[in-house]
Structure formats: C-alpha cells, structure tokens
C-alpha cells in the first residue's frame, strides 16, 4: 500500500467536503477534495507553481508535519538539537524536535531521524497513533 494514499484515507474522516481550492495537478485526482481541504486548513502547502505531486512518495518528515498540523499540535521553536541529522536551518527542524519532545517519534538507534527517507507503513501508523 502506498503511504500517500493511506495518509489521505486516514485523514478523510477528519476532512469535510465542499471547498474550492485546488492544485493544478490534483484536478480529477481521487483525493482532490481531501488535499484541497488540508490545504485550506493550512496542513499542506504544495510546491512552487501551484502543484502538489499527489502520487509522489511521502517522506517521514512530510507525514510527521501533516499529522501534527492535523492534530493541532503547537509547534515549538528553540528546543535545541534533537537528532544528529536534523539541523537548525532545516524547514522541519521545529516540527521534528517538537514531535520528539512530545514522544511522538523516537528516531533510530543511531540517534538519527532520517527525515527525507520514505516513510514505511508501520512508521506512519505509529506516528499517527502517537500524534492523535
């Protein structure tokens, strides 16, 4: 099962329908309305050029951000270092460090989080369960 499809299936119960925002590449997509609703909520922003890439593999940090924003978790800043592969200048630094502080994620035994690695189904489920 592709995790991107799983994520939007999981979040479909959270989303209400009847909105107009659309990314150029989601028109006619099976999750068009769900993606649009998440964008209106400020959960997802898409990419430059008003595209979303709905069938692209999702990374660990992208899923984590979606989960935290959907669960209305307040993202803290200035928490200090949380993983040796997550750096202060990274766009996701505060997201990852907040999630670690809240024990939503724990990382790998080597002290890394591997933020840009494709998220596995079990990892995604664990993050979702801990985040909600």
mmCIF file of N, CA and C in Angstrom, residues 1-8 25-26 29 31 35 44 46-48 51-63 66 91 115-119:
data_model
loop_
_atom_site.group_PDB
_atom_site.id
_atom_site.type_symbol
_atom_site.label_atom_id
_atom_site.label_comp_id
_atom_site.label_asym_id
_atom_site.label_seq_id
_atom_site.Cartn_x
_atom_site.Cartn_y
_atom_site.Cartn_z
ATOM 1 N N UNK A 1 0.850 -1.177 0.000
ATOM 2 C CA UNK A 1 0.000 0.000 0.000
ATOM 3 C C UNK A 1 0.889 1.231 0.000
ATOM 4 N N UNK A 2 0.593 2.187 -0.878
ATOM 5 C CA UNK A 2 1.351 3.434 -0.911
ATOM 6 C C UNK A 2 0.913 4.285 0.262
ATOM 7 N N UNK A 3 1.874 4.797 1.000
ATOM 8 C CA UNK A 3 1.566 5.532 2.214
ATOM 9 C C UNK A 3 0.849 6.838 1.922
ATOM 10 N N UNK A 4 1.157 7.509 0.815
ATOM 11 C CA UNK A 4 0.456 8.749 0.485
ATOM 12 C C UNK A 4 -1.043 8.514 0.419
ATOM 13 N N UNK A 5 -1.452 7.428 -0.201
ATOM 14 C CA UNK A 5 -2.877 7.104 -0.282
ATOM 15 C C UNK A 5 -3.422 6.719 1.090
ATOM 16 N N UNK A 6 -2.626 6.011 1.873
ATOM 17 C CA UNK A 6 -3.043 5.645 3.221
ATOM 18 C C UNK A 6 -3.301 6.890 4.066
ATOM 19 N N UNK A 7 -2.379 7.852 3.986
ATOM 20 C CA UNK A 7 -2.491 9.063 4.801
ATOM 21 C C UNK A 7 -3.801 9.783 4.502
ATOM 22 N N UNK A 8 -4.108 9.955 3.235
ATOM 23 C CA UNK A 8 -5.327 10.676 2.913
ATOM 24 C C UNK A 8 -6.569 9.839 3.209
ATOM 25 N N UNK A 25 -2.273 19.993 -10.333
ATOM 26 C CA UNK A 25 -2.084 18.569 -10.619
ATOM 27 C C UNK A 25 -2.968 17.644 -9.783
ATOM 28 N N UNK A 26 -3.928 18.207 -9.043
ATOM 29 C CA UNK A 26 -4.848 17.352 -8.289
ATOM 30 C C UNK A 26 -6.248 17.338 -8.887
ATOM 31 N N UNK A 29 -8.090 14.068 -9.449
ATOM 32 C CA UNK A 29 -7.427 13.017 -8.653
ATOM 33 C C UNK A 29 -8.415 12.473 -7.626
ATOM 34 N N UNK A 31 -8.135 11.947 -4.598
ATOM 35 C CA UNK A 31 -8.071 12.641 -3.313
ATOM 36 C C UNK A 31 -8.081 14.161 -3.466
ATOM 37 N N UNK A 35 -7.181 16.709 -0.395
ATOM 38 C CA UNK A 35 -5.964 17.516 -0.483
ATOM 39 C C UNK A 35 -6.319 18.998 -0.409
ATOM 40 N N UNK A 44 -1.192 21.360 4.498
ATOM 41 C CA UNK A 44 -0.259 21.162 3.385
ATOM 42 C C UNK A 44 -0.209 22.438 2.553
ATOM 43 N N UNK A 46 1.840 22.365 -0.657
ATOM 44 C CA UNK A 46 2.203 22.038 -2.025
ATOM 45 C C UNK A 46 3.563 22.604 -2.390
ATOM 46 N N UNK A 47 3.847 22.605 -3.680
ATOM 47 C CA UNK A 47 5.131 23.031 -4.196
ATOM 48 C C UNK A 47 4.964 24.272 -5.056
ATOM 49 N N UNK A 48 6.089 24.891 -5.368
ATOM 50 C CA UNK A 48 6.091 26.077 -6.222
ATOM 51 C C UNK A 48 5.382 25.769 -7.537
ATOM 52 N N UNK A 51 1.456 23.256 -7.547
ATOM 53 C CA UNK A 51 1.335 21.814 -7.734
ATOM 54 C C UNK A 51 1.492 21.123 -6.386
ATOM 55 N N UNK A 52 0.985 19.898 -6.305
ATOM 56 C CA UNK A 52 1.018 19.146 -5.055
ATOM 57 C C UNK A 52 1.796 17.835 -5.158
ATOM 58 N N UNK A 53 1.876 17.244 -6.328
ATOM 59 C CA UNK A 53 2.516 15.937 -6.546
ATOM 60 C C UNK A 53 1.807 14.864 -5.716
ATOM 61 N N UNK A 54 0.513 14.642 -5.964
ATOM 62 C CA UNK A 54 -0.275 13.740 -5.117
ATOM 63 C C UNK A 54 0.143 12.279 -5.139
ATOM 64 N N UNK A 55 0.853 11.852 -6.157
ATOM 65 C CA UNK A 55 1.264 10.448 -6.220
ATOM 66 C C UNK A 55 2.736 10.249 -5.890
ATOM 67 N N UNK A 56 3.392 11.299 -5.452
ATOM 68 C CA UNK A 56 4.803 11.204 -5.049
ATOM 69 C C UNK A 56 4.902 10.490 -3.708
ATOM 70 N N UNK A 57 5.954 9.716 -3.529
ATOM 71 C CA UNK A 57 6.207 9.043 -2.256
ATOM 72 C C UNK A 57 6.402 10.109 -1.184
ATOM 73 N N UNK A 58 5.856 9.872 -0.010
ATOM 74 C CA UNK A 58 5.933 10.848 1.079
ATOM 75 C C UNK A 58 7.091 10.495 2.018
ATOM 76 N N UNK A 59 7.766 11.523 2.501
ATOM 77 C CA UNK A 59 8.899 11.300 3.405
ATOM 78 C C UNK A 59 8.411 11.239 4.852
ATOM 79 N N UNK A 60 9.302 10.789 5.708
ATOM 80 C CA UNK A 60 8.980 10.692 7.138
ATOM 81 C C UNK A 60 8.603 12.058 7.704
ATOM 82 N N UNK A 61 9.349 13.083 7.338
ATOM 83 C CA UNK A 61 9.092 14.404 7.897
ATOM 84 C C UNK A 61 7.834 15.042 7.298
ATOM 85 N N UNK A 62 7.535 14.772 6.041
ATOM 86 C CA UNK A 62 6.305 15.297 5.450
ATOM 87 C C UNK A 62 5.080 14.714 6.148
ATOM 88 N N UNK A 63 5.088 13.406 6.365
ATOM 89 C CA UNK A 63 3.974 12.783 7.066
ATOM 90 C C UNK A 63 3.877 13.303 8.495
ATOM 91 N N UNK A 66 2.180 16.654 8.507
ATOM 92 C CA UNK A 66 0.744 16.512 8.241
ATOM 93 C C UNK A 66 0.021 16.036 9.501
ATOM 94 N N UNK A 91 13.838 23.252 7.203
ATOM 95 C CA UNK A 91 12.461 23.757 7.318
ATOM 96 C C UNK A 91 11.657 22.980 8.349
ATOM 97 N N UNK A 115 14.915 12.180 8.139
ATOM 98 C CA UNK A 115 13.703 12.922 7.774
ATOM 99 C C UNK A 115 13.275 12.771 6.320
ATOM 100 N N UNK A 116 14.212 12.653 5.404
ATOM 101 C CA UNK A 116 13.856 12.602 3.984
ATOM 102 C C UNK A 116 13.700 11.195 3.438
ATOM 103 N N UNK A 117 13.824 10.209 4.293
ATOM 104 C CA UNK A 117 13.635 8.820 3.889
ATOM 105 C C UNK A 117 12.152 8.547 3.696
ATOM 106 N N UNK A 118 11.824 7.701 2.718
ATOM 107 C CA UNK A 118 10.426 7.309 2.502
ATOM 108 C C UNK A 118 9.896 6.671 3.780
ATOM 109 N N UNK A 119 8.719 7.083 4.189
ATOM 110 C CA UNK A 119 8.134 6.549 5.412
ATOM 111 C C UNK A 119 7.515 5.183 5.125
#
